[in-house]
PDB file of C-alpha atoms in Angstrom:
ATOM      1  CA  MET A 280     -11.651  -6.088   9.519  1.00  0.00           C
ATOM      2  CA  LYS A 281      -9.998  -2.912   8.137  1.00  0.00           C
ATOM      3  CA  ALA A 282     -10.997  -0.946   5.065  1.00  0.00           C
ATOM      4  CA  MET A 283      -8.962   1.054   2.831  1.00  0.00           C
ATOM      5  CA  ILE A 284     -10.520   3.769   0.140  1.00  0.00           C
ATOM      6  CA  LEU A 285      -8.641   4.651  -2.788  1.00  0.00           C
ATOM      7  CA  ALA A 286      -8.720   8.768  -2.660  1.00  0.00           C
ATOM      8  CA  ALA A 287      -5.583   9.782  -4.338  1.00  0.00           C
ATOM      9  CA  GLY A 288      -6.248  10.519  -7.885  1.00  0.00           C
ATOM     10  CA  LEU A 289      -6.432  14.005  -9.833  1.00  0.00           C
ATOM     11  CA  GLY A 290      -9.951  13.433 -10.910  1.00  0.00           C
ATOM     12  CA  LYS A 291      -8.736  14.658 -14.138  1.00  0.00           C
ATOM     13  CA  ARG A 292     -11.749  12.962 -16.302  1.00  0.00           C
ATOM     14  CA  MET A 293     -14.223  14.846 -13.886  1.00  0.00           C
ATOM     15  CA  ARG A 294     -12.675  17.990 -14.889  1.00  0.00           C
ATOM     16  CA  PRO A 295     -14.521  21.183 -14.699  1.00  0.00           C
ATOM     17  CA  LEU A 296     -16.179  19.577 -11.525  1.00  0.00           C
ATOM     18  CA  THR A 297     -12.891  18.692 -10.037  1.00  0.00           C
ATOM     19  CA  ASP A 298     -11.310  21.661 -10.603  1.00  0.00           C
ATOM     20  CA  HIS A 299     -11.658  23.008  -7.137  1.00  0.00           C
ATOM     21  CA  CYS A 300     -13.251  19.705  -5.503  1.00  0.00           C
ATOM     22  CA  PRO A 301     -11.850  16.808  -5.045  1.00  0.00           C
ATOM     23  CA  LYS A 302     -13.571  13.637  -6.655  1.00  0.00           C
ATOM     24  CA  PRO A 303     -14.483  12.184  -3.583  1.00  0.00           C
ATOM     25  CA  LEU A 304     -15.963  15.360  -1.803  1.00  0.00           C
ATOM     26  CA  LEU A 305     -18.835  15.332  -5.073  1.00  0.00           C
ATOM     27  CA  PRO A 306     -21.737  15.676  -4.098  1.00  0.00           C
ATOM     28  CA  VAL A 307     -24.257  12.712  -5.171  1.00  0.00           C
ATOM     29  CA  GLY A 308     -27.861  11.594  -3.903  1.00  0.00           C
ATOM     30  CA  ASP A 309     -27.459  14.503  -1.366  1.00  0.00           C
ATOM     31  CA  LYS A 310     -23.975  13.793  -0.042  1.00  0.00           C
ATOM     32  CA  PRO A 311     -20.382  14.225  -0.906  1.00  0.00           C
ATOM     33  CA  LEU A 312     -19.699  10.517  -2.599  1.00  0.00           C
ATOM     34  CA  ILE A 313     -17.127   8.928  -0.206  1.00  0.00           C
ATOM     35  CA  VAL A 314     -19.345   9.121   2.564  1.00  0.00           C
ATOM     36  CA  HIS A 315     -22.015   6.867   0.301  1.00  0.00           C
ATOM     37  CA  HIS A 316     -18.772   4.363   1.017  1.00  0.00           C
ATOM     38  CA  LEU A 317     -18.101   5.125   4.500  1.00  0.00           C
ATOM     39  CA  GLU A 318     -22.228   4.579   5.685  1.00  0.00           C
ATOM     40  CA  ARG A 319     -21.846   0.741   3.527  1.00  0.00           C
ATOM     41  CA  LEU A 320     -18.681   0.472   5.357  1.00  0.00           C
ATOM     42  CA  LYS A 321     -20.183   0.980   8.785  1.00  0.00           C
ATOM     43  CA  ARG A 322     -23.152  -0.888   7.748  1.00  0.00           C
ATOM     44  CA  ALA A 323     -21.268  -3.726   7.046  1.00  0.00           C
ATOM     45  CA  GLY A 324     -19.535  -3.747  10.581  1.00  0.00           C
ATOM     46  CA  ILE A 325     -16.225  -2.065   9.990  1.00  0.00           C
ATOM     47  CA  ASP A 326     -15.110   0.657  12.026  1.00  0.00           C
ATOM     48  CA  GLU A 327     -11.364   1.365  10.981  1.00  0.00           C
ATOM     49  CA  VAL A 328     -11.302   2.953   7.379  1.00  0.00           C
ATOM     50  CA  VAL A 329      -7.452   3.871   6.115  1.00  0.00           C
ATOM     51  CA  ILE A 330      -7.681   6.420   3.506  1.00  0.00           C
ATOM     52  CA  ASN A 331      -5.037   8.081   1.106  1.00  0.00           C
ATOM     53  CA  VAL A 332      -5.371  11.106   0.163  1.00  0.00           C
ATOM     54  CA  SER A 333      -3.106  13.571  -2.418  1.00  0.00           C
ATOM     55  CA  TYR A 334      -4.518  16.007  -4.735  1.00  0.00           C
ATOM     56  CA  ARG A 335      -7.050  18.580  -2.208  1.00  0.00           C
ATOM     57  CA  ALA A 336      -5.976  16.473   0.321  1.00  0.00           C
ATOM     58  CA  GLU A 337      -6.685  18.890   3.335  1.00  0.00           C
ATOM     59  CA  GLN A 338     -10.221  19.838   1.816  1.00  0.00           C
ATOM     60  CA  ILE A 339     -10.918  15.925   2.315  1.00  0.00           C
ATOM     61  CA  MET A 340      -9.130  15.283   5.533  1.00  0.00           C
ATOM     62  CA  ALA A 341     -11.340  18.296   6.895  1.00  0.00           C
ATOM     63  CA  ALA A 342     -14.458  17.321   5.593  1.00  0.00           C
ATOM     64  CA  LEU A 343     -14.380  13.739   7.234  1.00  0.00           C
ATOM     65  CA  GLY A 344     -11.738  14.449   9.853  1.00  0.00           C
ATOM     66  CA  ASP A 345     -11.237  11.864  12.088  1.00  0.00           C
ATOM     67  CA  GLY A 346     -14.627   9.271  11.314  1.00  0.00           C
ATOM     68  CA  SER A 347     -16.175   9.945  14.366  1.00  0.00           C
ATOM     69  CA  ASP A 348     -19.364  11.574  12.494  1.00  0.00           C
ATOM     70  CA  TYR A 349     -19.971   8.159  10.769  1.00  0.00           C
ATOM     71  CA  GLN A 350     -19.448   6.157  13.375  1.00  0.00           C
ATOM     72  CA  LEU A 351     -15.950   4.930  12.392  1.00  0.00           C
ATOM     73  CA  ARG A 352     -12.335   5.441  12.946  1.00  0.00           C
ATOM     74  CA  ILE A 353     -10.273   7.025   9.813  1.00  0.00           C
ATOM     75  CA  LEU A 354      -6.267   6.533   9.329  1.00  0.00           C
ATOM     76  CA  TRP A 355      -5.131   8.917   6.652  1.00  0.00           C
ATOM     77  CA  SER A 356      -2.626   8.535   4.541  1.00  0.00           C
ATOM     78  CA  HIS A 357      -1.332  11.662   2.888  1.00  0.00           C
ATOM     79  CA  GLU A 358       1.313  10.858  -0.129  1.00  0.00           C
ATOM     80  CA  GLU A 359       2.897  13.849  -1.222  1.00  0.00           C
ATOM     81  CA  THR A 360       2.132  13.160  -5.302  1.00  0.00           C
ATOM     82  CA  PRO A 361      -0.098  10.344  -6.128  1.00  0.00           C
ATOM     83  CA  LEU A 362       1.823   6.859  -5.771  1.00  0.00           C
ATOM     84  CA  GLU A 363      -1.011   4.786  -8.213  1.00  0.00           C
ATOM     85  CA  THR A 364      -2.999   2.211  -6.706  1.00  0.00           C
ATOM     86  CA  GLY A 365      -0.384  -0.076  -5.962  1.00  0.00           C
ATOM     87  CA  GLY A 366       2.142   2.277  -4.197  1.00  0.00           C
ATOM     88  CA  GLY A 367      -0.926   3.755  -2.212  1.00  0.00           C
ATOM     89  CA  ILE A 368      -1.710   0.305  -0.745  1.00  0.00           C
ATOM     90  CA  GLN A 369       1.973   0.036   0.018  1.00  0.00           C
ATOM     91  CA  LYS A 370       2.338   2.871   1.422  1.00  0.00           C
ATOM     92  CA  ALA A 371      -0.935   2.491   4.028  1.00  0.00           C
ATOM     93  CA  LEU A 372       0.496  -1.521   5.074  1.00  0.00           C
ATOM     94  CA  PRO A 373       1.361   0.306   8.429  1.00  0.00           C
ATOM     95  CA  LEU A 374      -1.970   1.494   9.216  1.00  0.00           C
ATOM     96  CA  LEU A 375      -3.644  -1.540   7.788  1.00  0.00           C
ATOM     97  CA  GLY A 376      -1.793  -4.485   9.853  1.00  0.00           C
ATOM     98  CA  ASP A 377      -1.336  -7.838   8.416  1.00  0.00           C
ATOM     99  CA  ALA A 378      -4.483  -8.964   8.320  1.00  0.00           C
ATOM    100  CA  PRO A 379      -6.776  -8.941   5.174  1.00  0.00           C
ATOM    101  CA  PHE A 380      -8.465  -5.634   4.264  1.00  0.00           C
ATOM    102  CA  LEU A 381     -11.175  -4.652   2.056  1.00  0.00           C
ATOM    103  CA  LEU A 382     -10.182  -2.398  -0.875  1.00  0.00           C
ATOM    104  CA  VAL A 383     -12.709  -0.031  -2.271  1.00  0.00           C
ATOM    105  CA  ASN A 384     -11.506   2.339  -5.229  1.00  0.00           C
ATOM    106  CA  GLY A 385     -13.563   5.650  -4.276  1.00  0.00           C
ATOM    107  CA  ASP A 386     -14.458   6.463  -7.538  1.00  0.00           C
ATOM    108  CA  VAL A 387     -17.341   3.625  -7.775  1.00  0.00           C
ATOM    109  CA  TRP A 388     -20.697   3.160  -6.497  1.00  0.00           C
ATOM    110  CA  CYS A 389     -21.891   0.004  -5.335  1.00  0.00           C
ATOM    111  CA  ASP A 390     -24.389  -1.767  -3.198  1.00  0.00           C
ATOM    112  CA  TYR A 391     -22.689  -4.588  -1.983  1.00  0.00           C
ATOM    113  CA  THR A 392     -19.454  -5.335   0.405  1.00  0.00           C
ATOM    114  CA  PRO A 393     -17.431  -8.827   0.387  1.00  0.00           C
ATOM    115  CA  SER A 394     -17.205 -10.681   3.365  1.00  0.00           C
ATOM    116  CA  GLU A 395     -14.144 -11.202   4.815  1.00  0.00           C
ATOM    117  CA  SER A 396     -14.978 -15.014   4.814  1.00  0.00           C
ATOM    118  CA  LEU A 397     -14.238 -15.049   1.347  1.00  0.00           C
ATOM    119  CA  LEU A 398     -10.911 -14.917   1.165  1.00  0.00           C
ATOM    120  CA  ARG A 399      -9.493 -18.923   1.967  1.00  0.00           C
ATOM    121  CA  GLY A 400      -6.876 -20.848   1.964  1.00  0.00           C
ATOM    122  CA  SER A 401      -3.693 -19.214   0.043  1.00  0.00           C
ATOM    123  CA  ASP A 402      -5.183 -16.673  -1.988  1.00  0.00           C
ATOM    124  CA  LEU A 403      -4.107 -13.767  -2.003  1.00  0.00           C
ATOM    125  CA  ALA A 404      -7.093 -11.867  -3.239  1.00  0.00           C
ATOM    126  CA  HIS A 405     -10.655 -11.657  -3.838  1.00  0.00           C
ATOM    127  CA  LEU A 406     -12.223  -9.514  -6.086  1.00  0.00           C
ATOM    128  CA  VAL A 407     -15.814  -8.245  -6.938  1.00  0.00           C
ATOM    129  CA  LEU A 408     -16.368  -8.697 -10.568  1.00  0.00           C
ATOM    130  CA  VAL A 409     -19.716  -6.537 -12.942  1.00  0.00           C
ATOM    131  CA  ASP A 410     -21.055  -7.219 -16.233  1.00  0.00           C
ATOM    132  CA  ASN A 411     -19.392  -5.519 -18.466  1.00  0.00           C
ATOM    133  CA  PRO A 412     -20.326  -1.426 -18.799  1.00  0.00           C
ATOM    134  CA  SER A 413     -20.911   0.342 -21.897  1.00  0.00           C
ATOM    135  CA  HIS A 414     -17.566   2.251 -21.546  1.00  0.00           C
ATOM    136  CA  HIS A 415     -15.610  -0.747 -20.834  1.00  0.00           C
ATOM    137  CA  PRO A 416     -17.135  -3.738 -23.472  1.00  0.00           C
ATOM    138  CA  SER A 417     -14.101  -6.072 -23.443  1.00  0.00           C
ATOM    139  CA  GLY A 418     -13.902  -6.154 -19.212  1.00  0.00           C
ATOM    140  CA  ASP A 419     -10.451  -7.051 -17.256  1.00  0.00           C
ATOM    141  CA  PHE A 420     -10.796 -10.827 -16.497  1.00  0.00           C
ATOM    142  CA  SER A 421     -13.000 -14.006 -16.815  1.00  0.00           C
ATOM    143  CA  LEU A 422     -14.280 -15.891 -13.817  1.00  0.00           C
ATOM    144  CA  ILE A 423     -14.611 -19.874 -13.809  1.00  0.00           C
ATOM    145  CA  ASP A 424     -15.730 -22.101 -11.315  1.00  0.00           C
ATOM    146  CA  GLY A 425     -14.684 -19.019  -9.207  1.00  0.00           C
ATOM    147  CA  ARG A 426     -11.529 -18.356  -9.593  1.00  0.00           C
ATOM    148  CA  VAL A 427     -10.368 -15.322 -11.409  1.00  0.00           C
ATOM    149  CA  GLU A 428      -8.206 -15.694 -14.688  1.00  0.00           C
ATOM    150  CA  VAL A 429      -6.775 -12.856 -16.998  1.00  0.00           C
ATOM    151  CA  GLU A 430      -7.891 -14.778 -20.134  1.00  0.00           C
ATOM    152  CA  GLY A 431     -11.243 -16.533 -21.230  1.00  0.00           C
ATOM    153  CA  ARG A 432     -13.869 -16.297 -23.107  1.00  0.00           C
ATOM    154  CA  GLN A 433     -16.254 -14.902 -21.294  1.00  0.00           C
ATOM    155  CA  ARG A 434     -15.257 -11.804 -19.090  1.00  0.00           C
ATOM    156  CA  LEU A 435     -16.201  -9.291 -16.603  1.00  0.00           C
ATOM    157  CA  THR A 436     -15.112  -6.089 -15.174  1.00  0.00           C
ATOM    158  CA  PHE A 437     -13.135  -5.373 -11.778  1.00  0.00           C
ATOM    159  CA  ALA A 438     -15.759  -3.485  -9.713  1.00  0.00           C
ATOM    160  CA  GLY A 439     -13.085  -1.743  -7.539  1.00  0.00           C
ATOM    161  CA  ILE A 440     -14.043  -3.661  -4.724  1.00  0.00           C
ATOM    162  CA  SER A 441     -12.061  -6.731  -3.856  1.00  0.00           C
ATOM    163  CA  LEU A 442     -10.676  -8.298  -0.710  1.00  0.00           C
ATOM    164  CA  LEU A 443      -6.513  -8.077  -0.296  1.00  0.00           C
ATOM    165  CA  HIS A 444      -3.936 -10.319   1.552  1.00  0.00           C
ATOM    166  CA  PRO A 445      -1.289  -7.531   2.833  1.00  0.00           C
ATOM    167  CA  GLU A 446       1.401 -10.490   1.019  1.00  0.00           C
ATOM    168  CA  LEU A 447       0.381  -9.139  -1.998  1.00  0.00           C
ATOM    169  CA  LEU A 448       2.293  -6.231  -1.739  1.00  0.00           C
ATOM    170  CA  SER A 449       4.698  -6.708   1.242  1.00  0.00           C
ATOM    171  CA  ASP A 450       7.606  -7.344  -0.951  1.00  0.00           C
ATOM    172  CA  GLN A 451       7.029  -4.671  -3.202  1.00  0.00           C
ATOM    173  CA  PRO A 452       9.675  -1.261  -2.754  1.00  0.00           C
ATOM    174  CA  PRO A 453       8.285   2.245  -2.207  1.00  0.00           C
ATOM    175  CA  GLY A 454       6.962   3.918  -4.765  1.00  0.00           C
ATOM    176  CA  VAL A 455       4.982   4.285  -7.878  1.00  0.00           C
ATOM    177  CA  PHE A 456       3.412   1.235  -9.250  1.00  0.00           C
ATOM    178  CA  ALA A 457      -0.158  -0.358 -10.118  1.00  0.00           C
ATOM    179  CA  LEU A 458      -1.704  -3.029  -8.638  1.00  0.00           C
ATOM    180  CA  ALA A 459      -2.990  -4.415 -11.996  1.00  0.00           C
ATOM    181  CA  PRO A 460       0.339  -6.708 -12.159  1.00  0.00           C
ATOM    182  CA  LEU A 461       0.878  -7.994  -8.639  1.00  0.00           C
ATOM    183  CA  LEU A 462      -3.145  -9.256  -9.197  1.00  0.00           C
ATOM    184  CA  LYS A 463      -2.177 -10.460 -12.620  1.00  0.00           C
ATOM    185  CA  GLN A 464       0.720 -12.747 -11.302  1.00  0.00           C
ATOM    186  CA  ALA A 465      -1.167 -14.072  -8.151  1.00  0.00           C
ATOM    187  CA  MET A 466      -3.974 -15.419 -10.701  1.00  0.00           C
ATOM    188  CA  ALA A 467      -0.826 -17.099 -12.657  1.00  0.00           C
ATOM    189  CA  GLY A 468      -0.349 -18.562  -9.587  1.00  0.00           C
ATOM    190  CA  ASN A 469      -4.143 -19.819  -9.027  1.00  0.00           C
ATOM    191  CA  ARG A 470      -4.414 -17.273  -5.848  1.00  0.00           C
ATOM    192  CA  VAL A 471      -7.132 -15.102  -6.811  1.00  0.00           C
ATOM    193  CA  SER A 472     -10.597 -16.140  -6.358  1.00  0.00           C
ATOM    194  CA  GLY A 473     -13.881 -14.003  -7.394  1.00  0.00           C
ATOM    195  CA  GLU A 474     -17.620 -13.357  -7.469  1.00  0.00           C
ATOM    196  CA  HIS A 475     -19.642 -12.081 -10.433  1.00  0.00           C
ATOM    197  CA  PHE A 476     -22.116  -9.013  -8.439  1.00  0.00           C
ATOM    198  CA  SER A 477     -25.113  -8.469 -10.447  1.00  0.00           C
ATOM    199  CA  GLY A 478     -26.585  -5.613  -8.478  1.00  0.00           C
ATOM    200  CA  HIS A 479     -26.261  -2.053  -9.071  1.00  0.00           C
ATOM    201  CA  TRP A 480     -22.669  -0.619  -9.327  1.00  0.00           C
ATOM    202  CA  VAL A 481     -21.408   2.133 -11.484  1.00  0.00           C
ATOM    203  CA  ASP A 482     -17.704   3.650 -12.021  1.00  0.00           C
ATOM    204  CA  VAL A 483     -18.677   7.349 -11.715  1.00  0.00           C
ATOM    205  CA  GLY A 484     -15.796   8.231 -13.403  1.00  0.00           C
ATOM    206  CA  THR A 485     -17.040  11.258 -15.942  1.00  0.00           C
ATOM    207  CA  PRO A 486     -19.865  14.224 -14.913  1.00  0.00           C
ATOM    208  CA  GLU A 487     -21.990  12.107 -16.878  1.00  0.00           C
ATOM    209  CA  ARG A 488     -22.334   9.257 -15.016  1.00  0.00           C
ATOM    210  CA  LEU A 489     -22.213  10.955 -11.786  1.00  0.00           C
ATOM    211  CA  GLU A 490     -25.733  12.636 -13.304  1.00  0.00           C
ATOM    212  CA  VAL A 491     -26.815   8.951 -13.865  1.00  0.00           C
ATOM    213  CA  LEU A 492     -26.246   7.923 -10.589  1.00  0.00           C
ATOM    214  CA  GLU A 493     -27.649  11.133  -9.018  1.00  0.00           C
ATOM    215  CA  ARG A 494     -30.925  10.195 -11.056  1.00  0.00           C
ATOM    216  CA  HIS A 495     -30.748   6.674  -9.889  1.00  0.00           C
ATOM    217  CA  LEU A 496     -30.497   7.525  -5.745  1.00  0.00           C
ATOM    218  CA  LEU A 497     -32.803   9.889  -5.853  1.00  0.00           C
ATOM    219  CA  ALA A 498     -35.613   8.323  -7.828  1.00  0.00           C
TER     220      ALA A 498
END
């Protein structure tokens, strides 16, 4: 299985830290945030990772190179301007191939990597969901008997980690578009499974949450 890390964002919420350093390279626990992802993916048995880049792309590409320092191969998908989640994935599909792949948001930290076997049958996606953090109390989706639904009484937050089948995006034209509407459409067709992960997870979206993660990793 291949993996893709979303790393093309502008990192606006992280300013001023990202004024001169792209968010994936911000240090936490004595190494860049994105390196934690690469090391975890390697431990999970993944040898090929696609990374999309846009803002300060050259800095990220120079820092990580071809991935050999992490015993894996990095393929780069360079966007002239950020294409959002869906557009970025769609542009990278030729690098990802026809098989399901693991998708990781570059601005989360999580000590869990789902197995490819969790995407079954005709499902188009498998989402990792977590308890709602204080900054997102209303959650995103509901998990009912292993199926992810848009509505429901008990809501959870999408962790930014998922297994996707390329078919989810293969019919989309190139351009800027979000992933969420496609996931919701697949949910309406009962083609999205999910799981509730209760371990450590952080949405590293602000300098304050980056500091919280730093304290956790160095404890």
